[in-house]
Tab-separated table of C-alpha atoms (C1' of nucleotides) in Angstrom:
chain	number	residue	atom	x	y	z
A	1	MET	CA	105.660	147.534	-89.008
A	2	VAL	CA	103.521	150.315	-90.133
A	3	ALA	CA	101.475	150.121	-87.011
A	4	LYS	CA	104.418	150.486	-84.689
A	5	LYS	CA	105.550	153.621	-86.595
A	6	GLN	CA	101.545	155.276	-86.281
A	7	THR	CA	101.640	154.684	-82.484
A	8	LEU	CA	105.214	156.429	-82.104
A	9	LYS	CA	103.841	159.328	-83.895
A	10	ILE	CA	100.755	159.642	-81.772
A	11	ASP	CA	102.878	159.036	-78.488
A	12	ARG	CA	105.276	161.823	-79.501
A	13	LYS	CA	102.308	164.111	-79.970
A	14	VAL	CA	101.325	163.338	-76.157
A	15	LEU	CA	104.714	164.030	-75.106
A	16	SER	CA	105.108	167.164	-77.049
A	17	SER	CA	101.915	168.883	-76.206
A	18	ALA	CA	103.213	168.605	-72.596
A	19	GLY	CA	106.521	170.111	-73.344
A	20	LEU	CA	108.338	166.722	-73.229
A	21	ARG	CA	110.312	165.053	-75.850
A	22	MET	CA	110.337	161.482	-77.645
A	23	THR	CA	113.798	159.756	-76.922
A	24	ASN	CA	115.045	156.429	-77.915
A	25	GLN	CA	114.785	155.560	-74.430
A	26	ARG	CA	110.970	156.132	-74.152
A	27	ALA	CA	110.211	155.062	-77.350
A	28	LEU	CA	112.147	151.116	-76.565
A	29	ILE	CA	110.224	151.579	-73.271
A	30	LEU	CA	106.732	152.070	-74.406
A	31	ASP	CA	107.350	149.373	-76.881
A	32	ILE	CA	108.447	146.905	-74.364
A	33	ILE	CA	105.314	147.598	-72.158
A	34	ARG	CA	102.738	147.515	-74.996
A	35	HIS	CA	100.359	144.775	-74.418
A	36	ARG	CA	102.403	143.264	-71.803
A	37	HIS	CA	102.435	143.694	-67.943
A	38	LEU	CA	106.108	144.121	-66.477
A	39	ASP	CA	107.499	145.774	-63.515
A	40	ALA	CA	110.061	148.199	-63.863
A	41	ASP	CA	113.133	145.621	-63.188
A	42	GLU	CA	111.708	143.474	-66.287
A	43	VAL	CA	111.262	146.400	-68.488
A	44	TYR	CA	115.196	147.267	-67.672
A	45	ARG	CA	116.688	143.810	-68.286
A	46	GLN	CA	114.848	143.704	-71.673
A	47	ALA	CA	115.339	146.985	-72.828
A	48	ARG	CA	119.411	146.452	-72.034
A	49	ASP	CA	119.238	143.990	-74.951
A	50	LYS	CA	118.757	147.066	-77.081
A	51	GLN	CA	120.061	149.769	-75.450
A	52	PRO	CA	122.958	148.391	-73.100
A	53	ARG	CA	123.863	151.814	-71.511
A	54	LEU	CA	120.319	152.487	-70.719
A	55	SER	CA	119.868	153.286	-66.707
A	56	LEU	CA	117.524	151.811	-64.080
A	57	SER	CA	116.757	155.253	-63.143
A	58	THR	CA	115.741	155.962	-66.783
A	59	VAL	CA	113.371	153.249	-66.584
A	60	TYR	CA	111.694	154.611	-63.296
A	61	ARG	CA	111.667	158.244	-64.588
A	62	THR	CA	109.930	157.232	-68.109
A	63	LEU	CA	107.649	154.886	-66.257
A	64	ARG	CA	106.559	157.711	-63.756
A	65	ARG	CA	106.232	160.364	-66.319
A	66	LEU	CA	104.625	158.370	-69.047
A	67	LYS	CA	101.775	157.405	-66.339
A	68	GLU	CA	101.536	161.102	-65.357
A	69	LEU	CA	100.826	161.643	-69.155
A	70	ASP	CA	98.080	158.881	-68.996
A	71	LEU	CA	99.960	157.072	-71.464
A	72	VAL	CA	100.597	153.984	-69.141
A	73	ASP	CA	98.514	152.282	-66.502
A	74	GLU	CA	100.099	151.340	-63.208
A	75	LEU	CA	98.919	148.521	-61.860
A	76	HIS	CA	98.958	146.889	-58.513
A	77	PHE	CA	99.121	143.046	-58.074
A	78	GLY	CA	99.911	141.789	-54.615
A	79	GLU	CA	103.853	142.472	-54.865
A	80	ALA	CA	104.940	145.295	-53.270
A	81	HIS	CA	105.903	146.930	-56.333
A	82	HIS	CA	104.298	148.129	-59.518
A	83	HIS	CA	103.612	146.843	-63.032
A	84	TYR	CA	103.220	148.676	-66.081
A	85	GLU	CA	101.060	148.334	-69.231
A	86	VAL	CA	100.501	150.846	-72.086
A	87	LYS	CA	97.503	152.291	-71.450
A	88	PRO	CA	94.597	150.257	-73.452
A	89	PRO	CA	92.170	151.617	-75.865
A	90	ALA	CA	89.369	149.956	-74.131
A	91	GLU	CA	89.195	149.522	-70.037
A	92	HIS	CA	89.950	146.332	-68.891
A	93	HIS	CA	90.829	144.373	-65.889
A	94	HIS	CA	93.223	141.487	-64.799
A	95	LEU	CA	93.051	137.976	-63.635
A	96	VAL	CA	96.109	136.535	-61.991
A	97	CYS	CA	96.908	132.702	-62.017
A	98	LEU	CA	98.229	132.158	-58.519
A	99	GLY	CA	99.899	129.138	-60.251
A	100	CYS	CA	102.104	130.127	-63.009
A	101	GLY	CA	101.665	133.976	-62.883
A	102	LYS	CA	100.167	134.144	-65.730
A	103	ILE	CA	97.930	137.506	-66.621
A	104	VAL	CA	94.674	137.730	-68.743
A	105	GLU	CA	92.746	140.671	-69.500
A	106	PHE	CA	89.274	140.914	-69.373
A	107	GLU	CA	86.610	143.524	-70.189
A	108	CYS	CA	83.726	143.799	-67.669
A	109	SER	CA	80.067	144.602	-68.765
A	110	LEU	CA	79.059	145.327	-65.419
A	111	CYS	CA	81.604	147.665	-64.131
A	112	PRO	CA	79.546	150.856	-65.388
A	113	GLN	CA	76.401	149.832	-63.606
A	114	MET	CA	78.352	148.837	-60.444
A	115	LYS	CA	80.287	152.334	-60.527
A	116	LYS	CA	77.224	154.301	-60.612
A	117	GLU	CA	75.829	152.529	-58.219
A	118	ILE	CA	78.484	152.832	-55.519
A	119	ALA	CA	79.275	156.320	-56.676
A	120	HIS	CA	75.666	157.310	-55.847
A	121	ARG	CA	75.447	155.099	-52.650
A	122	LYS	CA	78.642	156.801	-51.049
A	123	GLY	CA	78.271	160.354	-52.573
A	124	PHE	CA	81.651	159.796	-54.398
A	125	GLU	CA	82.638	161.130	-58.105
A	126	VAL	CA	84.198	157.942	-59.345
A	127	ALA	CA	87.174	158.529	-61.825
A	128	ARG	CA	88.373	154.857	-62.040
A	129	VAL	CA	87.357	151.353	-61.477
A	130	GLU	CA	89.764	148.662	-60.925
A	131	VAL	CA	88.634	144.782	-60.821
A	132	GLN	CA	91.396	142.331	-59.854
A	133	MET	CA	90.777	138.386	-59.622
A	134	THR	CA	93.246	135.938	-58.718
A	135	GLY	CA	92.736	132.078	-59.082
A	136	TYR	CA	93.992	129.313	-61.378
A	137	CYS	CA	94.243	128.829	-64.849
A	138	SER	CA	93.025	125.686	-66.423
A	139	LYS	CA	96.460	124.468	-66.308
A	140	CYS	CA	97.334	124.811	-63.353
A	141	ARG	CA	93.982	123.264	-62.017
A	142	GLN	CA	94.708	120.266	-63.414
A	143	GLY	CA	98.094	120.115	-61.155
A	144	ARG	CA	96.061	120.712	-58.492
A	145	GLU	CA	93.712	118.011	-58.141
B	1	MET	CA	85.547	146.008	-23.806
B	2	VAL	CA	83.980	142.632	-23.698
B	3	ALA	CA	84.076	142.290	-27.459
B	4	LYS	CA	87.691	142.941	-27.719
B	5	LYS	CA	88.595	139.963	-25.268
B	6	GLN	CA	86.177	137.747	-27.114
B	7	THR	CA	87.770	138.464	-30.873
B	8	LEU	CA	91.245	138.017	-29.065
B	9	LYS	CA	89.960	134.533	-27.889
B	10	ILE	CA	88.751	133.471	-31.314
B	11	ASP	CA	92.002	134.551	-32.748
B	12	ARG	CA	93.991	132.906	-30.097
B	13	LYS	CA	92.085	129.682	-31.344
B	14	VAL	CA	93.331	130.250	-34.984
B	15	LEU	CA	96.917	130.674	-34.199
B	16	SER	CA	96.697	127.834	-31.512
B	17	SER	CA	95.520	125.566	-34.373
B	18	ALA	CA	98.384	126.296	-36.734
B	19	GLY	CA	100.876	125.931	-33.975
B	20	LEU	CA	101.629	129.628	-33.211
B	21	ARG	CA	101.122	131.617	-30.434
B	22	MET	CA	99.210	134.694	-29.249
B	23	THR	CA	101.506	137.316	-27.808
B	24	ASN	CA	101.276	141.205	-26.578
B	25	GLN	CA	102.497	142.050	-29.784
B	26	ARG	CA	100.393	140.209	-32.132
B	27	ALA	CA	97.218	141.177	-29.815
B	28	LEU	CA	98.034	144.724	-30.055
B	29	ILE	CA	98.748	144.461	-33.958
B	30	LEU	CA	95.540	142.772	-34.304
B	31	ASP	CA	93.528	145.465	-32.183
B	32	ILE	CA	95.237	148.274	-34.202
B	33	ILE	CA	94.186	147.306	-37.555
B	34	ARG	CA	91.013	146.057	-36.471
B	35	HIS	CA	88.491	148.190	-38.720
B	36	ARG	CA	91.328	150.049	-40.448
B	37	HIS	CA	93.491	149.828	-43.176
B	38	LEU	CA	97.036	150.776	-42.392
B	39	ASP	CA	100.480	150.083	-43.624
B	40	ALA	CA	103.307	148.382	-41.621
B	41	ASP	CA	105.063	151.504	-40.966
B	42	GLU	CA	101.622	153.110	-39.848
B	43	VAL	CA	100.852	150.054	-37.474
B	44	TYR	CA	104.575	150.470	-36.161
B	45	ARG	CA	104.246	154.083	-35.027
B	46	GLN	CA	100.987	153.245	-33.441
B	47	ALA	CA	101.921	150.165	-31.559
B	48	ARG	CA	105.098	152.145	-30.116
B	49	ASP	CA	102.961	154.370	-28.138
B	50	LYS	CA	101.862	150.959	-26.235
B	51	GLN	CA	104.704	148.687	-26.417
B	52	PRO	CA	107.894	151.170	-26.783
B	53	ARG	CA	110.213	148.149	-27.591
B	54	LEU	CA	108.087	146.817	-30.268
B	55	SER	CA	110.260	146.554	-33.418
B	56	LEU	CA	109.498	147.053	-37.131
B	57	SER	CA	110.400	143.637	-38.076
B	58	THR	CA	107.968	142.230	-35.755
B	59	VAL	CA	105.404	144.305	-37.203
B	60	TYR	CA	106.377	142.676	-40.596
B	61	ARG	CA	106.558	139.149	-39.634
B	62	THR	CA	103.427	139.697	-37.646
B	63	LEU	CA	101.359	140.948	-40.656
B	64	ARG	CA	102.770	138.373	-42.911
B	65	ARG	CA	102.070	135.341	-40.699
B	66	LEU	CA	98.386	136.669	-39.830
B	67	LYS	CA	97.822	137.046	-43.802
B	68	GLU	CA	98.642	133.443	-44.079
B	69	LEU	CA	96.298	132.465	-41.552
B	70	ASP	CA	93.960	134.369	-43.445
B	71	LEU	CA	93.288	136.443	-40.244
B	72	VAL	CA	94.276	139.795	-42.080
B	73	ASP	CA	93.803	141.040	-45.468
B	74	GLU	CA	96.450	142.822	-47.721
B	75	LEU	CA	95.355	145.523	-49.803
B	76	HIS	CA	96.991	147.060	-52.707
B	77	PHE	CA	96.408	150.605	-53.358
B	78	GLY	CA	98.465	152.869	-55.605
B	79	GLU	CA	101.333	153.023	-53.264
B	80	ALA	CA	104.034	150.840	-54.013
B	81	HIS	CA	103.417	148.952	-50.375
B	82	HIS	CA	100.880	147.266	-48.597
B	83	HIS	CA	98.157	147.863	-46.304
B	84	TYR	CA	96.470	145.600	-43.963
B	85	GLU	CA	93.225	145.269	-42.369
B	86	VAL	CA	91.592	142.384	-40.137
B	87	LYS	CA	89.807	140.209	-42.398
B	88	PRO	CA	86.232	141.538	-42.623
B	89	PRO	CA	83.202	139.193	-41.782
B	90	ALA	CA	81.593	140.069	-45.284
B	91	GLU	CA	83.866	140.526	-48.313
B	92	HIS	CA	84.027	144.142	-49.051
B	93	HIS	CA	85.555	146.514	-51.450
B	94	HIS	CA	87.505	149.722	-51.300
B	95	LEU	CA	86.822	153.106	-52.416
B	96	VAL	CA	89.880	155.983	-51.870
B	97	CYS	CA	89.634	159.352	-52.241
B	98	LEU	CA	92.426	160.947	-54.359
B	99	GLY	CA	91.726	164.390	-52.285
B	100	CYS	CA	92.021	163.394	-48.533
B	101	GLY	CA	92.809	159.819	-48.961
B	102	LYS	CA	89.779	158.889	-47.284
B	103	ILE	CA	88.966	155.058	-47.472
B	104	VAL	CA	85.671	153.680	-47.694
B	105	GLU	CA	84.308	150.126	-48.053
B	106	PHE	CA	81.387	149.169	-49.817
B	107	GLU	CA	79.837	145.752	-50.759
B	108	CYS	CA	79.217	144.824	-54.271
B	109	SER	CA	75.900	142.795	-55.158
B	110	LEU	CA	77.049	142.361	-58.897
B	111	CYS	CA	80.390	140.794	-58.098
B	112	PRO	CA	79.448	136.937	-57.726
B	113	GLN	CA	77.682	137.240	-60.947
B	114	MET	CA	80.658	138.956	-62.273
B	115	LYS	CA	83.217	136.418	-60.969
B	116	LYS	CA	81.232	133.399	-62.343
B	117	GLU	CA	81.030	134.919	-65.507
B	118	ILE	CA	84.671	135.571	-65.859
B	119	ALA	CA	85.728	132.374	-64.666
B	120	HIS	CA	83.290	130.621	-67.134
B	121	ARG	CA	84.616	132.845	-69.892
B	122	LYS	CA	88.615	132.549	-69.212
B	123	GLY	CA	88.654	128.632	-67.896
B	124	PHE	CA	89.603	129.880	-64.779
B	125	GLU	CA	89.091	128.809	-60.991
B	126	VAL	CA	88.409	132.690	-59.384
B	127	ALA	CA	89.353	132.544	-55.694
B	128	ARG	CA	89.232	136.114	-55.095
B	129	VAL	CA	87.678	139.442	-56.544
B	130	GLU	CA	88.967	142.806	-55.443
B	131	VAL	CA	87.268	145.763	-56.745
B	132	GLN	CA	88.817	149.052	-56.014
B	133	MET	CA	87.518	152.476	-57.087
B	134	THR	CA	89.198	155.758	-56.902
B	135	GLY	CA	87.637	159.351	-57.203
B	136	TYR	CA	86.399	162.490	-55.194
B	137	CYS	CA	84.324	162.248	-51.818
B	138	SER	CA	81.596	164.768	-51.525
B	139	LYS	CA	83.643	167.162	-49.299
B	140	CYS	CA	86.727	167.238	-51.454
B	141	ARG	CA	84.381	167.326	-54.892
B	142	GLN	CA	83.253	171.000	-53.368
B	143	GLY	CA	86.543	172.463	-53.298
B	144	ARG	CA	87.389	171.209	-56.830
B	145	GLU	CA	84.675	173.206	-58.859
C	1	DA	C1'	111.419	122.197	-21.191
C	2	DT	C1'	111.161	123.420	-25.784
C	3	DG	C1'	109.909	125.521	-29.520
C	4	DG	C1'	108.117	129.396	-31.320
C	5	DC	C1'	108.886	134.581	-30.811
C	6	DT	C1'	111.144	139.158	-30.371
C	7	DG	C1'	114.461	142.772	-30.494
C	8	DC	C1'	118.441	144.175	-32.699
C	9	DA	C1'	121.479	144.944	-36.200
C	10	DA	C1'	122.418	144.000	-41.021
C	11	DA	C1'	121.015	142.930	-45.660
C	12	DA	C1'	118.225	142.844	-49.885
C	13	DG	C1'	115.276	144.845	-52.775
C	14	DT	C1'	112.695	148.845	-54.674
C	15	DT	C1'	112.694	153.673	-55.828
C	16	DT	C1'	114.053	158.569	-55.792
C	17	DT	C1'	117.286	161.995	-56.283
C	18	DG	C1'	121.962	164.901	-57.395
C	19	DC	C1'	124.721	166.390	-60.646
C	20	DA	C1'	127.544	166.721	-64.758
C	21	DC	C1'	127.203	165.654	-69.499
C	22	DT	C1'	123.843	164.569	-73.578
C	23	DT	C1'	120.339	165.029	-76.894
C	24	DC	C1'	115.869	166.654	-78.833
C	25	DT	C1'	113.802	170.691	-80.764
D	1	DA	C1'	121.074	178.132	-77.611
D	2	DG	C1'	117.871	176.366	-74.482
D	3	DA	C1'	115.672	173.250	-71.803
D	4	DA	C1'	114.569	168.629	-71.247
D	5	DG	C1'	116.562	164.068	-70.598
D	6	DT	C1'	120.284	160.604	-69.594
D	7	DG	C1'	123.441	157.555	-67.131
D	8	DC	C1'	126.085	156.953	-62.548
D	9	DA	C1'	126.350	157.262	-57.983
D	10	DA	C1'	124.659	157.774	-53.836
D	11	DA	C1'	120.668	158.237	-50.606
D	12	DA	C1'	116.068	156.966	-49.160
D	13	DC	C1'	112.656	153.993	-48.309
D	14	DT	C1'	110.376	149.419	-47.884
D	15	DT	C1'	110.970	144.449	-46.541
D	16	DT	C1'	113.221	140.338	-44.775
D	17	DT	C1'	117.131	137.760	-42.591
D	18	DG	C1'	120.344	135.778	-38.849
D	19	DC	C1'	120.901	134.993	-34.470
D	20	DA	C1'	121.001	135.548	-29.328
D	21	DG	C1'	117.870	135.644	-25.965
D	22	DC	C1'	112.935	135.236	-24.264
D	23	DC	C1'	108.448	133.822	-23.468
D	24	DA	C1'	103.825	131.149	-24.091
D	25	DT	C1'	102.298	126.663	-23.880
DNA sequence: ATGGCTGCAAAAGTTTTGCACTTCT
DNA sequence: AGAAGTGCAAAACTTTTGCAGCCAT
């Protein structure tokens, strides 16, 4: 996994430039939420397979810090707790299946235009746009007819 | 307040057709979140001014039930707990100021097109689109220069 | 009258914090 | 060495639940 080593190096640099350190725990947690959308407890359970002594508070602290550094995104689905993913190279949004819980990412070509329009209309400086769609995926639709 | 009596009547009908009742507590809670975006605790505190014996669990139960009936919308801002508003006549979205916390509603003319496009591209039946923007309102921008 | 609703208290679930010890740089 | 990070336990906060009595229909 050359790619994994490479991203680790980059992440280490980001941490370091904020006076923070790269630890085994942080590397593991970053690895687990890369390309996934998990909540703190799911991260915790997966992480314990590899580092049995890891604590849940470390997971929370780590996720919070990584989010402050903009290394991870915090997502707000309908569940009263947060989900996390490593910040993706391109801005994307989420489509959640109400049947099976599957999460699909999509890019939104209309968003920049929408953002500009709303910013102008409301006098805001818009920092971020988050679009979330919910519905049923093709598999779950079959079961509902 | 003729209008208030009118909406009460309508809400009562919705409840009734689901075999549920309109109580003082429910009327008050509906009244409080009409045109506002509050979390359960804020609703609770405001409601106690008028009904001191009201309990927080009733607030939670009520909000949940009203949401199931589609009378209120549950919003997911970045705060690990839910906010609620009475379901508005037209679908709208939210712009949150990171400076003062103000919430501004906006309508999105591009959304139907976006919804159709994503639904087609991903094979989903999309039930709902939620757009959330964050940024700084005109007042808060001045303080940040 | 009767089935839904409420208040209260207790439990369950999520996130944060204090502190002594460990680890990264 | 020194500052940052971790594990553990306890606290704080959010939401749900069980139950006895109350109230809308």
